[in-house]
Amino acid sequence: MPKMKILIADDEEHVRQLVCGILDKDYQIVQAKNGEEAVKESREQDFDLILMDIMMPKLDGLAACCMLKGDKQTSAIPIVMLTGVGYELNKKLSQQLGADGYITKPFSPRELRTKINEFIKRA
């Protein structure tokens, strides 16, 4: 059975590498450096989940989330915002724009896996 595919969109290389290290045994990982790349990749490939930073260049995570949730082709993909900004306002805004979950950096490997398991239903 093929591994489920997760897109990690974060402008910080070390965060993408950390998440890859935690998840790459169980999932196929694709990386994007900004929201623009995340939207492009999501339209070209099928993902089971997107982990997205909020503050990124070119297109921020909130705008990318809004675009993906507003597109019939990508609207069903669960999006979990992964951010260093833990403000309640950002949480609310993320939810209003369609984000399915929210993880604040720093996070533990267990916390990340638990959150992902909430959104990915293994067949």
PDB file of C-alpha atoms in Angstrom:
ATOM      1  CA  MET A   1       0.000   0.000   0.000  1.00  0.00           C
ATOM      2  CA  PRO A   2       1.481   3.380  -0.966  1.00  0.00           C
ATOM      3  CA  LYS A   3       2.302   5.846   1.795  1.00  0.00           C
ATOM      4  CA  MET A   4      -0.069   8.737   2.338  1.00  0.00           C
ATOM      5  CA  LYS A   5       1.297  12.043   1.045  1.00  0.00           C
ATOM      6  CA  ILE A   6       1.815  15.188   3.128  1.00  0.00           C
ATOM      7  CA  LEU A   7       2.827  18.631   1.868  1.00  0.00           C
ATOM      8  CA  ILE A   8       4.941  20.710   4.257  1.00  0.00           C
ATOM      9  CA  ALA A   9       4.870  24.425   3.427  1.00  0.00           C
ATOM     10  CA  ASP A  10       7.317  26.454   5.507  1.00  0.00           C
ATOM     11  CA  ASP A  11       9.889  29.067   4.507  1.00  0.00           C
ATOM     12  CA  GLU A  12      12.329  27.833   7.166  1.00  0.00           C
ATOM     13  CA  GLU A  13      14.476  24.971   5.872  1.00  0.00           C
ATOM     14  CA  HIS A  14      15.223  23.629   9.389  1.00  0.00           C
ATOM     15  CA  VAL A  15      11.500  23.367  10.189  1.00  0.00           C
ATOM     16  CA  ARG A  16      10.831  21.431   6.967  1.00  0.00           C
ATOM     17  CA  GLN A  17      13.779  19.127   7.742  1.00  0.00           C
ATOM     18  CA  LEU A  18      12.576  18.598  11.326  1.00  0.00           C
ATOM     19  CA  VAL A  19       9.054  17.696  10.186  1.00  0.00           C
ATOM     20  CA  CYS A  20      10.475  15.419   7.464  1.00  0.00           C
ATOM     21  CA  GLY A  21      12.625  13.653  10.032  1.00  0.00           C
ATOM     22  CA  ILE A  22       9.609  13.029  12.239  1.00  0.00           C
ATOM     23  CA  LEU A  23       7.239  11.901   9.474  1.00  0.00           C
ATOM     24  CA  ASP A  24       9.182  10.453   6.542  1.00  0.00           C
ATOM     25  CA  LYS A  25       9.148   6.878   7.863  1.00  0.00           C
ATOM     26  CA  ASP A  26       5.356   6.783   7.724  1.00  0.00           C
ATOM     27  CA  TYR A  27       4.457   9.269   4.980  1.00  0.00           C
ATOM     28  CA  GLN A  28       5.624  10.491   1.598  1.00  0.00           C
ATOM     29  CA  ILE A  29       6.696  14.115   2.129  1.00  0.00           C
ATOM     30  CA  VAL A  30       6.719  16.945  -0.408  1.00  0.00           C
ATOM     31  CA  GLN A  31       8.123  20.357   0.536  1.00  0.00           C
ATOM     32  CA  ALA A  32       7.191  23.908  -0.446  1.00  0.00           C
ATOM     33  CA  LYS A  33       9.126  27.057   0.552  1.00  0.00           C
ATOM     34  CA  ASN A  34       6.155  29.447   0.434  1.00  0.00           C
ATOM     35  CA  GLY A  35       2.408  29.664  -0.028  1.00  0.00           C
ATOM     36  CA  GLU A  36       2.690  30.114  -3.781  1.00  0.00           C
ATOM     37  CA  GLU A  37       4.594  26.813  -4.111  1.00  0.00           C
ATOM     38  CA  ALA A  38       2.109  25.122  -1.767  1.00  0.00           C
ATOM     39  CA  VAL A  39      -0.862  26.125  -3.942  1.00  0.00           C
ATOM     40  CA  LYS A  40       0.962  25.049  -7.124  1.00  0.00           C
ATOM     41  CA  GLU A  41       1.993  21.654  -5.676  1.00  0.00           C
ATOM     42  CA  SER A  42      -1.524  21.063  -4.306  1.00  0.00           C
ATOM     43  CA  ARG A  43      -3.023  21.590  -7.749  1.00  0.00           C
ATOM     44  CA  GLU A  44      -0.503  19.244  -9.387  1.00  0.00           C
ATOM     45  CA  GLN A  45      -0.464  16.393  -6.836  1.00  0.00           C
ATOM     46  CA  ASP A  46      -2.936  14.678  -4.533  1.00  0.00           C
ATOM     47  CA  PHE A  47      -2.170  15.235  -0.860  1.00  0.00           C
ATOM     48  CA  ASP A  48      -3.758  13.602   2.174  1.00  0.00           C
ATOM     49  CA  LEU A  49      -2.757  16.534   4.407  1.00  0.00           C
ATOM     50  CA  ILE A  50      -1.057  19.930   4.205  1.00  0.00           C
ATOM     51  CA  LEU A  51       1.024  21.344   7.073  1.00  0.00           C
ATOM     52  CA  MET A  52       1.341  25.094   6.452  1.00  0.00           C
ATOM     53  CA  ASP A  53       3.237  27.898   8.150  1.00  0.00           C
ATOM     54  CA  ILE A  54       1.343  31.198   8.438  1.00  0.00           C
ATOM     55  CA  MET A  55       4.134  33.715   7.858  1.00  0.00           C
ATOM     56  CA  MET A  56       5.840  32.990   4.524  1.00  0.00           C
ATOM     57  CA  PRO A  57       7.077  35.103   1.598  1.00  0.00           C
ATOM     58  CA  LYS A  58       5.241  35.516  -1.740  1.00  0.00           C
ATOM     59  CA  LEU A  59       1.930  34.185  -0.375  1.00  0.00           C
ATOM     60  CA  ASP A  60       1.323  33.702   3.337  1.00  0.00           C
ATOM     61  CA  GLY A  61      -0.237  30.567   4.770  1.00  0.00           C
ATOM     62  CA  LEU A  62      -3.605  32.166   5.508  1.00  0.00           C
ATOM     63  CA  ALA A  63      -3.990  33.389   1.918  1.00  0.00           C
ATOM     64  CA  ALA A  64      -2.805  30.021   0.554  1.00  0.00           C
ATOM     65  CA  CYS A  65      -5.254  28.197   2.857  1.00  0.00           C
ATOM     66  CA  CYS A  66      -8.084  30.433   1.663  1.00  0.00           C
ATOM     67  CA  MET A  67      -7.187  29.773  -1.998  1.00  0.00           C
ATOM     68  CA  LEU A  68      -6.955  25.999  -1.495  1.00  0.00           C
ATOM     69  CA  LYS A  69     -10.205  25.761   0.467  1.00  0.00           C
ATOM     70  CA  GLY A  70     -11.957  27.892  -2.165  1.00  0.00           C
ATOM     71  CA  ASP A  71     -10.853  25.635  -5.017  1.00  0.00           C
ATOM     72  CA  LYS A  72     -13.076  22.621  -5.736  1.00  0.00           C
ATOM     73  CA  GLN A  73     -10.029  20.544  -6.679  1.00  0.00           C
ATOM     74  CA  THR A  74      -8.221  21.098  -3.339  1.00  0.00           C
ATOM     75  CA  SER A  75     -10.970  22.037  -0.871  1.00  0.00           C
ATOM     76  CA  ALA A  76     -11.198  18.570   0.715  1.00  0.00           C
ATOM     77  CA  ILE A  77      -7.503  18.398   1.699  1.00  0.00           C
ATOM     78  CA  PRO A  78      -7.143  18.887   5.465  1.00  0.00           C
ATOM     79  CA  ILE A  79      -4.882  21.860   6.232  1.00  0.00           C
ATOM     80  CA  VAL A  80      -3.137  22.175   9.596  1.00  0.00           C
ATOM     81  CA  MET A  81      -1.494  25.519  10.263  1.00  0.00           C
ATOM     82  CA  LEU A  82       1.988  25.078  11.737  1.00  0.00           C
ATOM     83  CA  THR A  83       3.176  28.344  13.208  1.00  0.00           C
ATOM     84  CA  GLY A  84       5.290  30.117  15.773  1.00  0.00           C
ATOM     85  CA  VAL A  85       2.434  32.554  16.323  1.00  0.00           C
ATOM     86  CA  GLY A  86       0.066  31.164  18.936  1.00  0.00           C
ATOM     87  CA  TYR A  87      -2.331  34.101  19.141  1.00  0.00           C
ATOM     88  CA  GLU A  88      -6.024  33.282  19.523  1.00  0.00           C
ATOM     89  CA  LEU A  89      -6.762  35.779  16.746  1.00  0.00           C
ATOM     90  CA  ASN A  90      -4.628  33.782  14.294  1.00  0.00           C
ATOM     91  CA  LYS A  91      -6.320  30.576  15.401  1.00  0.00           C
ATOM     92  CA  LYS A  92      -9.755  32.081  14.778  1.00  0.00           C
ATOM     93  CA  LEU A  93      -8.704  33.580  11.448  1.00  0.00           C
ATOM     94  CA  SER A  94      -7.198  30.245  10.351  1.00  0.00           C
ATOM     95  CA  GLN A  95     -10.463  28.477  11.165  1.00  0.00           C
ATOM     96  CA  GLN A  96     -12.528  31.111   9.361  1.00  0.00           C
ATOM     97  CA  LEU A  97     -10.352  30.645   6.266  1.00  0.00           C
ATOM     98  CA  GLY A  98     -10.915  26.896   6.368  1.00  0.00           C
ATOM     99  CA  ALA A  99      -7.908  25.519   8.263  1.00  0.00           C
ATOM    100  CA  ASP A 100      -8.721  22.206   9.912  1.00  0.00           C
ATOM    101  CA  GLY A 101      -6.195  22.441  12.724  1.00  0.00           C
ATOM    102  CA  TYR A 102      -3.459  24.484  14.345  1.00  0.00           C
ATOM    103  CA  ILE A 103      -0.090  23.466  15.822  1.00  0.00           C
ATOM    104  CA  THR A 104       2.133  26.024  17.557  1.00  0.00           C
ATOM    105  CA  LYS A 105       5.938  25.830  17.230  1.00  0.00           C
ATOM    106  CA  PRO A 106       7.869  24.531  19.018  1.00  0.00           C
ATOM    107  CA  PHE A 107       6.076  21.188  19.031  1.00  0.00           C
ATOM    108  CA  SER A 108       7.089  17.715  20.123  1.00  0.00           C
ATOM    109  CA  PRO A 109       7.330  14.827  17.629  1.00  0.00           C
ATOM    110  CA  ARG A 110       4.526  13.071  19.528  1.00  0.00           C
ATOM    111  CA  GLU A 111       2.287  16.152  19.394  1.00  0.00           C
ATOM    112  CA  LEU A 112       2.855  16.424  15.632  1.00  0.00           C
ATOM    113  CA  ARG A 113       2.123  12.735  14.987  1.00  0.00           C
ATOM    114  CA  THR A 114      -0.992  12.833  17.197  1.00  0.00           C
ATOM    115  CA  LYS A 115      -2.371  15.871  15.374  1.00  0.00           C
ATOM    116  CA  ILE A 116      -1.677  14.336  11.963  1.00  0.00           C
ATOM    117  CA  ASN A 117      -3.365  11.087  12.967  1.00  0.00           C
ATOM    118  CA  GLU A 118      -6.488  13.101  13.831  1.00  0.00           C
ATOM    119  CA  PHE A 119      -6.701  14.254  10.212  1.00  0.00           C
ATOM    120  CA  ILE A 120      -5.423  11.295   8.248  1.00  0.00           C
ATOM    121  CA  LYS A 121      -7.610   8.255   8.325  1.00  0.00           C
ATOM    122  CA  ARG A 122      -5.514   5.192   7.548  1.00  0.00           C
ATOM    123  CA  ALA A 123      -7.272   2.862   5.145  1.00  0.00           C
TER     124      ALA A 123
END
